[in-house]
Amino acid sequence: MQALNIEGRDISRVFLIDDDPSVRELYEYHLDDLRVDTEEIFHISGMDQLLNASNDHDGFVCDFHLNNSRYSPINGDVIVSSLYKKNIPAVLCSRDVDTISSVRRLRHSIPCIIEARNLNGESVMDAFATCIREFSGNFSSIRRPWPTLIRIEN
């Protein structure tokens, strides 16, 4: 396989995180046209494991609900947010339509949520590009961090 260049950054591996092995295989099938190596993560012991497995040339596609089984002690929103803070492109994927409201507390560090039915090579490439642009401070108008003034009156 070859590296995929997105916004000047090479992505050579995409890690697939889901507690259901058949869904990980489905992710792999949908990302086949990217022509990068995909690696399934079979178990997560913690964030240190994921950070050690990656380098600057990796990306992640991660399901939201992970701690319903013995697969992971943390959910996908925490994983994607932590990876984003380390400048590693990561996409949250979910079959749950209420995911956006569920991840509100971490949404500032989760730039892209893809519905499972919309997951494909192009949507993942676009999501990785959004992450990489934000790493350099180039936020889209809908995600631009704006200062907020709050006044509390009696």
mmCIF file with all atom_site columns, C-alpha atoms in Angstrom:
data_model
loop_
_atom_site.group_PDB
_atom_site.id
_atom_site.type_symbol
_atom_site.label_atom_id
_atom_site.label_alt_id
_atom_site.label_comp_id
_atom_site.label_asym_id
_atom_site.label_entity_id
_atom_site.label_seq_id
_atom_site.pdbx_PDB_ins_code
_atom_site.Cartn_x
_atom_site.Cartn_y
_atom_site.Cartn_z
_atom_site.occupancy
_atom_site.B_iso_or_equiv
_atom_site.pdbx_formal_charge
_atom_site.auth_seq_id
_atom_site.auth_comp_id
_atom_site.auth_asym_id
_atom_site.auth_atom_id
_atom_site.pdbx_PDB_model_num
ATOM 1   C CA . MET A 1 1   ? 0.000   0.000  0.000  1.00 0.00 ? 1   MET A CA 1
ATOM 2   C CA . GLN A 1 2   ? 0.985   3.617  -0.298 1.00 0.00 ? 2   GLN A CA 1
ATOM 3   C CA . ALA A 1 3   ? 0.676   6.740  1.800  1.00 0.00 ? 3   ALA A CA 1
ATOM 4   C CA . LEU A 1 4   ? -2.238  9.063  1.198  1.00 0.00 ? 4   LEU A CA 1
ATOM 5   C CA . ASN A 1 5   ? -1.317  12.756 1.184  1.00 0.00 ? 5   ASN A CA 1
ATOM 6   C CA . ILE A 1 6   ? -3.996  14.913 2.780  1.00 0.00 ? 6   ILE A CA 1
ATOM 7   C CA . GLU A 1 7   ? -3.362  18.624 3.293  1.00 0.00 ? 7   GLU A CA 1
ATOM 8   C CA . GLY A 1 8   ? 0.401   17.993 3.031  1.00 0.00 ? 8   GLY A CA 1
ATOM 9   C CA . ARG A 1 9   ? 0.387   15.184 5.561  1.00 0.00 ? 9   ARG A CA 1
ATOM 10  C CA . ASP A 1 10  ? 0.954   11.513 4.736  1.00 0.00 ? 10  ASP A CA 1
ATOM 11  C CA . ILE A 1 11  ? -1.479  8.940  6.119  1.00 0.00 ? 11  ILE A CA 1
ATOM 12  C CA . SER A 1 12  ? -0.080  5.438  5.694  1.00 0.00 ? 12  SER A CA 1
ATOM 13  C CA . ARG A 1 13  ? -2.275  3.496  8.132  1.00 0.00 ? 13  ARG A CA 1
ATOM 14  C CA . VAL A 1 14  ? -5.848  3.882  9.299  1.00 0.00 ? 14  VAL A CA 1
ATOM 15  C CA . PHE A 1 15  ? -6.722  2.183  12.564 1.00 0.00 ? 15  PHE A CA 1
ATOM 16  C CA . LEU A 1 16  ? -10.257 0.824  12.845 1.00 0.00 ? 16  LEU A CA 1
ATOM 17  C CA . ILE A 1 17  ? -11.873 0.822  16.276 1.00 0.00 ? 17  ILE A CA 1
ATOM 18  C CA . ASP A 1 18  ? -15.192 -0.907 16.929 1.00 0.00 ? 18  ASP A CA 1
ATOM 19  C CA . ASP A 1 19  ? -16.227 -3.535 19.445 1.00 0.00 ? 19  ASP A CA 1
ATOM 20  C CA . ASP A 1 20  ? -18.022 -5.507 16.716 1.00 0.00 ? 20  ASP A CA 1
ATOM 21  C CA . PRO A 1 21  ? -15.585 -7.416 14.441 1.00 0.00 ? 21  PRO A CA 1
ATOM 22  C CA . SER A 1 22  ? -18.068 -7.441 11.543 1.00 0.00 ? 22  SER A CA 1
ATOM 23  C CA . VAL A 1 23  ? -18.332 -3.639 11.686 1.00 0.00 ? 23  VAL A CA 1
ATOM 24  C CA . ARG A 1 24  ? -14.522 -3.314 11.652 1.00 0.00 ? 24  ARG A CA 1
ATOM 25  C CA . GLU A 1 25  ? -14.516 -5.473 8.514  1.00 0.00 ? 25  GLU A CA 1
ATOM 26  C CA . LEU A 1 26  ? -17.184 -3.224 7.016  1.00 0.00 ? 26  LEU A CA 1
ATOM 27  C CA . TYR A 1 27  ? -15.065 -0.136 7.785  1.00 0.00 ? 27  TYR A CA 1
ATOM 28  C CA . GLU A 1 28  ? -12.142 -1.856 6.070  1.00 0.00 ? 28  GLU A CA 1
ATOM 29  C CA . TYR A 1 29  ? -14.255 -2.637 3.007  1.00 0.00 ? 29  TYR A CA 1
ATOM 30  C CA . HIS A 1 30  ? -15.489 0.971  2.734  1.00 0.00 ? 30  HIS A CA 1
ATOM 31  C CA . LEU A 1 31  ? -11.959 2.370  3.048  1.00 0.00 ? 31  LEU A CA 1
ATOM 32  C CA . ASP A 1 32  ? -10.432 0.023  0.474  1.00 0.00 ? 32  ASP A CA 1
ATOM 33  C CA . ASP A 1 33  ? -10.448 2.698  -2.246 1.00 0.00 ? 33  ASP A CA 1
ATOM 34  C CA . LEU A 1 34  ? -8.097  4.881  -0.154 1.00 0.00 ? 34  LEU A CA 1
ATOM 35  C CA . ARG A 1 35  ? -5.324  2.358  -0.873 1.00 0.00 ? 35  ARG A CA 1
ATOM 36  C CA . VAL A 1 36  ? -3.770  2.666  2.587  1.00 0.00 ? 36  VAL A CA 1
ATOM 37  C CA . ASP A 1 37  ? -3.113  -0.031 5.143  1.00 0.00 ? 37  ASP A CA 1
ATOM 38  C CA . THR A 1 38  ? -5.958  -0.566 7.577  1.00 0.00 ? 38  THR A CA 1
ATOM 39  C CA . GLU A 1 39  ? -5.417  -2.160 10.955 1.00 0.00 ? 39  GLU A CA 1
ATOM 40  C CA . GLU A 1 40  ? -8.160  -3.442 13.197 1.00 0.00 ? 40  GLU A CA 1
ATOM 41  C CA . ILE A 1 41  ? -7.727  -2.843 16.898 1.00 0.00 ? 41  ILE A CA 1
ATOM 42  C CA . PHE A 1 42  ? -9.002  -5.951 18.650 1.00 0.00 ? 42  PHE A CA 1
ATOM 43  C CA . HIS A 1 43  ? -8.905  -4.695 22.244 1.00 0.00 ? 43  HIS A CA 1
ATOM 44  C CA . ILE A 1 44  ? -8.217  -1.399 23.984 1.00 0.00 ? 44  ILE A CA 1
ATOM 45  C CA . SER A 1 45  ? -6.640  -1.333 27.411 1.00 0.00 ? 45  SER A CA 1
ATOM 46  C CA . GLY A 1 46  ? -6.390  2.480  27.538 1.00 0.00 ? 46  GLY A CA 1
ATOM 47  C CA . MET A 1 47  ? -5.332  5.638  25.718 1.00 0.00 ? 47  MET A CA 1
ATOM 48  C CA . ASP A 1 48  ? -1.619  4.943  26.225 1.00 0.00 ? 48  ASP A CA 1
ATOM 49  C CA . GLN A 1 49  ? -1.948  1.815  24.073 1.00 0.00 ? 49  GLN A CA 1
ATOM 50  C CA . LEU A 1 50  ? -3.499  3.792  21.202 1.00 0.00 ? 50  LEU A CA 1
ATOM 51  C CA . LEU A 1 51  ? -1.016  6.639  21.418 1.00 0.00 ? 51  LEU A CA 1
ATOM 52  C CA . ASN A 1 52  ? 1.884   4.185  21.384 1.00 0.00 ? 52  ASN A CA 1
ATOM 53  C CA . ALA A 1 53  ? 0.430   2.389  18.358 1.00 0.00 ? 53  ALA A CA 1
ATOM 54  C CA . SER A 1 54  ? 0.234   5.548  16.280 1.00 0.00 ? 54  SER A CA 1
ATOM 55  C CA . ASN A 1 55  ? 2.634   8.068  14.847 1.00 0.00 ? 55  ASN A CA 1
ATOM 56  C CA . ASP A 1 56  ? 2.194   11.272 12.878 1.00 0.00 ? 56  ASP A CA 1
ATOM 57  C CA . HIS A 1 57  ? 1.309   9.340  9.740  1.00 0.00 ? 57  HIS A CA 1
ATOM 58  C CA . ASP A 1 58  ? -1.780  7.595  11.075 1.00 0.00 ? 58  ASP A CA 1
ATOM 59  C CA . GLY A 1 59  ? -5.486  8.179  11.234 1.00 0.00 ? 59  GLY A CA 1
ATOM 60  C CA . PHE A 1 60  ? -8.303  6.586  13.182 1.00 0.00 ? 60  PHE A CA 1
ATOM 61  C CA . VAL A 1 61  ? -11.919 5.687  12.483 1.00 0.00 ? 61  VAL A CA 1
ATOM 62  C CA . CYS A 1 62  ? -13.634 5.029  15.790 1.00 0.00 ? 62  CYS A CA 1
ATOM 63  C CA . ASP A 1 63  ? -17.122 3.929  16.813 1.00 0.00 ? 63  ASP A CA 1
ATOM 64  C CA . PHE A 1 64  ? -18.847 5.891  19.571 1.00 0.00 ? 64  PHE A CA 1
ATOM 65  C CA . HIS A 1 65  ? -20.268 3.179  21.860 1.00 0.00 ? 65  HIS A CA 1
ATOM 66  C CA . LEU A 1 66  ? -17.372 0.964  22.909 1.00 0.00 ? 66  LEU A CA 1
ATOM 67  C CA . ASN A 1 67  ? -17.605 0.310  26.609 1.00 0.00 ? 67  ASN A CA 1
ATOM 68  C CA . ASN A 1 68  ? -20.723 -1.861 26.381 1.00 0.00 ? 68  ASN A CA 1
ATOM 69  C CA . SER A 1 69  ? -18.467 -4.916 26.338 1.00 0.00 ? 69  SER A CA 1
ATOM 70  C CA . ARG A 1 70  ? -14.973 -5.885 27.424 1.00 0.00 ? 70  ARG A CA 1
ATOM 71  C CA . TYR A 1 71  ? -13.551 -4.281 24.272 1.00 0.00 ? 71  TYR A CA 1
ATOM 72  C CA . SER A 1 72  ? -12.666 -0.916 25.796 1.00 0.00 ? 72  SER A CA 1
ATOM 73  C CA . PRO A 1 73  ? -12.900 0.865  29.153 1.00 0.00 ? 73  PRO A CA 1
ATOM 74  C CA . ILE A 1 74  ? -13.563 4.178  27.355 1.00 0.00 ? 74  ILE A CA 1
ATOM 75  C CA . ASN A 1 75  ? -15.993 5.310  24.687 1.00 0.00 ? 75  ASN A CA 1
ATOM 76  C CA . GLY A 1 76  ? -15.102 6.573  21.235 1.00 0.00 ? 76  GLY A CA 1
ATOM 77  C CA . ASP A 1 77  ? -15.721 10.244 22.017 1.00 0.00 ? 77  ASP A CA 1
ATOM 78  C CA . VAL A 1 78  ? -12.947 10.208 24.631 1.00 0.00 ? 78  VAL A CA 1
ATOM 79  C CA . ILE A 1 79  ? -10.621 8.351  22.242 1.00 0.00 ? 79  ILE A CA 1
ATOM 80  C CA . VAL A 1 80  ? -11.208 10.702 19.293 1.00 0.00 ? 80  VAL A CA 1
ATOM 81  C CA . SER A 1 81  ? -10.917 13.788 21.504 1.00 0.00 ? 81  SER A CA 1
ATOM 82  C CA . SER A 1 82  ? -7.624  12.562 23.009 1.00 0.00 ? 82  SER A CA 1
ATOM 83  C CA . LEU A 1 83  ? -6.176  11.731 19.583 1.00 0.00 ? 83  LEU A CA 1
ATOM 84  C CA . TYR A 1 84  ? -7.226  15.145 18.250 1.00 0.00 ? 84  TYR A CA 1
ATOM 85  C CA . LYS A 1 85  ? -5.434  16.848 21.147 1.00 0.00 ? 85  LYS A CA 1
ATOM 86  C CA . LYS A 1 86  ? -2.261  14.964 20.088 1.00 0.00 ? 86  LYS A CA 1
ATOM 87  C CA . ASN A 1 87  ? -2.724  16.179 16.451 1.00 0.00 ? 87  ASN A CA 1
ATOM 88  C CA . ILE A 1 88  ? -3.674  12.734 15.189 1.00 0.00 ? 88  ILE A CA 1
ATOM 89  C CA . PRO A 1 89  ? -6.564  12.756 12.677 1.00 0.00 ? 89  PRO A CA 1
ATOM 90  C CA . ALA A 1 90  ? -9.514  10.822 14.074 1.00 0.00 ? 90  ALA A CA 1
ATOM 91  C CA . VAL A 1 91  ? -13.132 10.446 12.993 1.00 0.00 ? 91  VAL A CA 1
ATOM 92  C CA . LEU A 1 92  ? -16.025 9.451  15.202 1.00 0.00 ? 92  LEU A CA 1
ATOM 93  C CA . CYS A 1 93  ? -18.437 7.106  13.451 1.00 0.00 ? 93  CYS A CA 1
ATOM 94  C CA . SER A 1 94  ? -21.840 6.260  14.849 1.00 0.00 ? 94  SER A CA 1
ATOM 95  C CA . ARG A 1 95  ? -25.081 4.528  14.005 1.00 0.00 ? 95  ARG A CA 1
ATOM 96  C CA . ASP A 1 96  ? -26.812 6.602  16.708 1.00 0.00 ? 96  ASP A CA 1
ATOM 97  C CA . VAL A 1 97  ? -28.550 9.738  15.420 1.00 0.00 ? 97  VAL A CA 1
ATOM 98  C CA . ASP A 1 98  ? -28.217 11.414 18.831 1.00 0.00 ? 98  ASP A CA 1
ATOM 99  C CA . THR A 1 99  ? -24.421 11.195 18.925 1.00 0.00 ? 99  THR A CA 1
ATOM 100 C CA . ILE A 1 100 ? -23.875 14.922 18.384 1.00 0.00 ? 100 ILE A CA 1
ATOM 101 C CA . SER A 1 101 ? -25.817 15.834 21.517 1.00 0.00 ? 101 SER A CA 1
ATOM 102 C CA . SER A 1 102 ? -24.213 12.947 23.441 1.00 0.00 ? 102 SER A CA 1
ATOM 103 C CA . VAL A 1 103 ? -20.660 14.199 22.803 1.00 0.00 ? 103 VAL A CA 1
ATOM 104 C CA . ARG A 1 104 ? -21.362 17.877 23.427 1.00 0.00 ? 104 ARG A CA 1
ATOM 105 C CA . ARG A 1 105 ? -18.840 18.167 26.292 1.00 0.00 ? 105 ARG A CA 1
ATOM 106 C CA . LEU A 1 106 ? -16.003 17.020 23.979 1.00 0.00 ? 106 LEU A CA 1
ATOM 107 C CA . ARG A 1 107 ? -17.320 18.398 20.680 1.00 0.00 ? 107 ARG A CA 1
ATOM 108 C CA . HIS A 1 108 ? -14.658 21.147 20.591 1.00 0.00 ? 108 HIS A CA 1
ATOM 109 C CA . SER A 1 109 ? -12.060 18.407 19.997 1.00 0.00 ? 109 SER A CA 1
ATOM 110 C CA . ILE A 1 110 ? -14.174 16.171 17.746 1.00 0.00 ? 110 ILE A CA 1
ATOM 111 C CA . PRO A 1 111 ? -14.309 17.991 14.412 1.00 0.00 ? 111 PRO A CA 1
ATOM 112 C CA . CYS A 1 112 ? -16.038 15.260 12.411 1.00 0.00 ? 112 CYS A CA 1
ATOM 113 C CA . ILE A 1 113 ? -18.797 12.785 13.164 1.00 0.00 ? 113 ILE A CA 1
ATOM 114 C CA . ILE A 1 114 ? -19.770 10.494 10.311 1.00 0.00 ? 114 ILE A CA 1
ATOM 115 C CA . GLU A 1 115 ? -22.975 8.490  10.308 1.00 0.00 ? 115 GLU A CA 1
ATOM 116 C CA . ALA A 1 116 ? -22.160 4.823  9.690  1.00 0.00 ? 116 ALA A CA 1
ATOM 117 C CA . ARG A 1 117 ? -24.220 4.721  6.486  1.00 0.00 ? 117 ARG A CA 1
ATOM 118 C CA . ASN A 1 118 ? -22.179 7.658  5.083  1.00 0.00 ? 118 ASN A CA 1
ATOM 119 C CA . LEU A 1 119 ? -18.769 6.170  5.848  1.00 0.00 ? 119 LEU A CA 1
ATOM 120 C CA . ASN A 1 120 ? -16.626 5.769  2.739  1.00 0.00 ? 120 ASN A CA 1
ATOM 121 C CA . GLY A 1 121 ? -13.162 6.681  1.540  1.00 0.00 ? 121 GLY A CA 1
ATOM 122 C CA . GLU A 1 122 ? -14.172 10.163 0.460  1.00 0.00 ? 122 GLU A CA 1
ATOM 123 C CA . SER A 1 123 ? -15.958 11.047 3.713  1.00 0.00 ? 123 SER A CA 1
ATOM 124 C CA . VAL A 1 124 ? -12.987 9.822  5.773  1.00 0.00 ? 124 VAL A CA 1
ATOM 125 C CA . MET A 1 125 ? -10.528 11.763 3.575  1.00 0.00 ? 125 MET A CA 1
ATOM 126 C CA . ASP A 1 126 ? -12.629 14.919 4.024  1.00 0.00 ? 126 ASP A CA 1
ATOM 127 C CA . ALA A 1 127 ? -12.802 14.364 7.783  1.00 0.00 ? 127 ALA A CA 1
ATOM 128 C CA . PHE A 1 128 ? -9.032  13.828 8.043  1.00 0.00 ? 128 PHE A CA 1
ATOM 129 C CA . ALA A 1 129 ? -8.493  16.995 5.982  1.00 0.00 ? 129 ALA A CA 1
ATOM 130 C CA . THR A 1 130 ? -10.707 18.939 8.406  1.00 0.00 ? 130 THR A CA 1
ATOM 131 C CA . CYS A 1 131 ? -8.691  17.630 11.368 1.00 0.00 ? 131 CYS A CA 1
ATOM 132 C CA . ILE A 1 132 ? -5.353  18.470 9.762  1.00 0.00 ? 132 ILE A CA 1
ATOM 133 C CA . ARG A 1 133 ? -6.486  22.000 8.848  1.00 0.00 ? 133 ARG A CA 1
ATOM 134 C CA . GLU A 1 134 ? -7.642  22.564 12.433 1.00 0.00 ? 134 GLU A CA 1
ATOM 135 C CA . PHE A 1 135 ? -4.283  21.370 13.786 1.00 0.00 ? 135 PHE A CA 1
ATOM 136 C CA . SER A 1 136 ? -2.732  24.391 12.052 1.00 0.00 ? 136 SER A CA 1
ATOM 137 C CA . GLY A 1 137 ? -5.451  26.749 13.339 1.00 0.00 ? 137 GLY A CA 1
ATOM 138 C CA . ASN A 1 138 ? -7.523  26.861 10.158 1.00 0.00 ? 138 ASN A CA 1
ATOM 139 C CA . PHE A 1 139 ? -11.064 26.290 11.459 1.00 0.00 ? 139 PHE A CA 1
ATOM 140 C CA . SER A 1 140 ? -14.170 26.245 9.282  1.00 0.00 ? 140 SER A CA 1
ATOM 141 C CA . SER A 1 141 ? -16.685 29.015 9.898  1.00 0.00 ? 141 SER A CA 1
ATOM 142 C CA . ILE A 1 142 ? -19.036 26.616 11.704 1.00 0.00 ? 142 ILE A CA 1
ATOM 143 C CA . ARG A 1 143 ? -16.284 25.446 14.089 1.00 0.00 ? 143 ARG A CA 1
ATOM 144 C CA . ARG A 1 144 ? -14.352 28.668 14.539 1.00 0.00 ? 144 ARG A CA 1
ATOM 145 C CA . PRO A 1 145 ? -13.655 29.230 18.228 1.00 0.00 ? 145 PRO A CA 1
ATOM 146 C CA . TRP A 1 146 ? -15.328 32.465 19.242 1.00 0.00 ? 146 TRP A CA 1
ATOM 147 C CA . PRO A 1 147 ? -14.831 34.195 22.572 1.00 0.00 ? 147 PRO A CA 1
ATOM 148 C CA . THR A 1 148 ? -17.999 34.385 24.615 1.00 0.00 ? 148 THR A CA 1
ATOM 149 C CA . LEU A 1 149 ? -18.875 37.111 27.053 1.00 0.00 ? 149 LEU A CA 1
ATOM 150 C CA . ILE A 1 150 ? -21.157 36.049 29.875 1.00 0.00 ? 150 ILE A CA 1
ATOM 151 C CA . ARG A 1 151 ? -22.627 38.526 32.300 1.00 0.00 ? 151 ARG A CA 1
ATOM 152 C CA . ILE A 1 152 ? -24.306 37.313 35.459 1.00 0.00 ? 152 ILE A CA 1
ATOM 153 C CA . GLU A 1 153 ? -26.792 39.556 37.121 1.00 0.00 ? 153 GLU A CA 1
ATOM 154 C CA . ASN A 1 154 ? -28.595 39.030 40.411 1.00 0.00 ? 154 ASN A CA 1
#
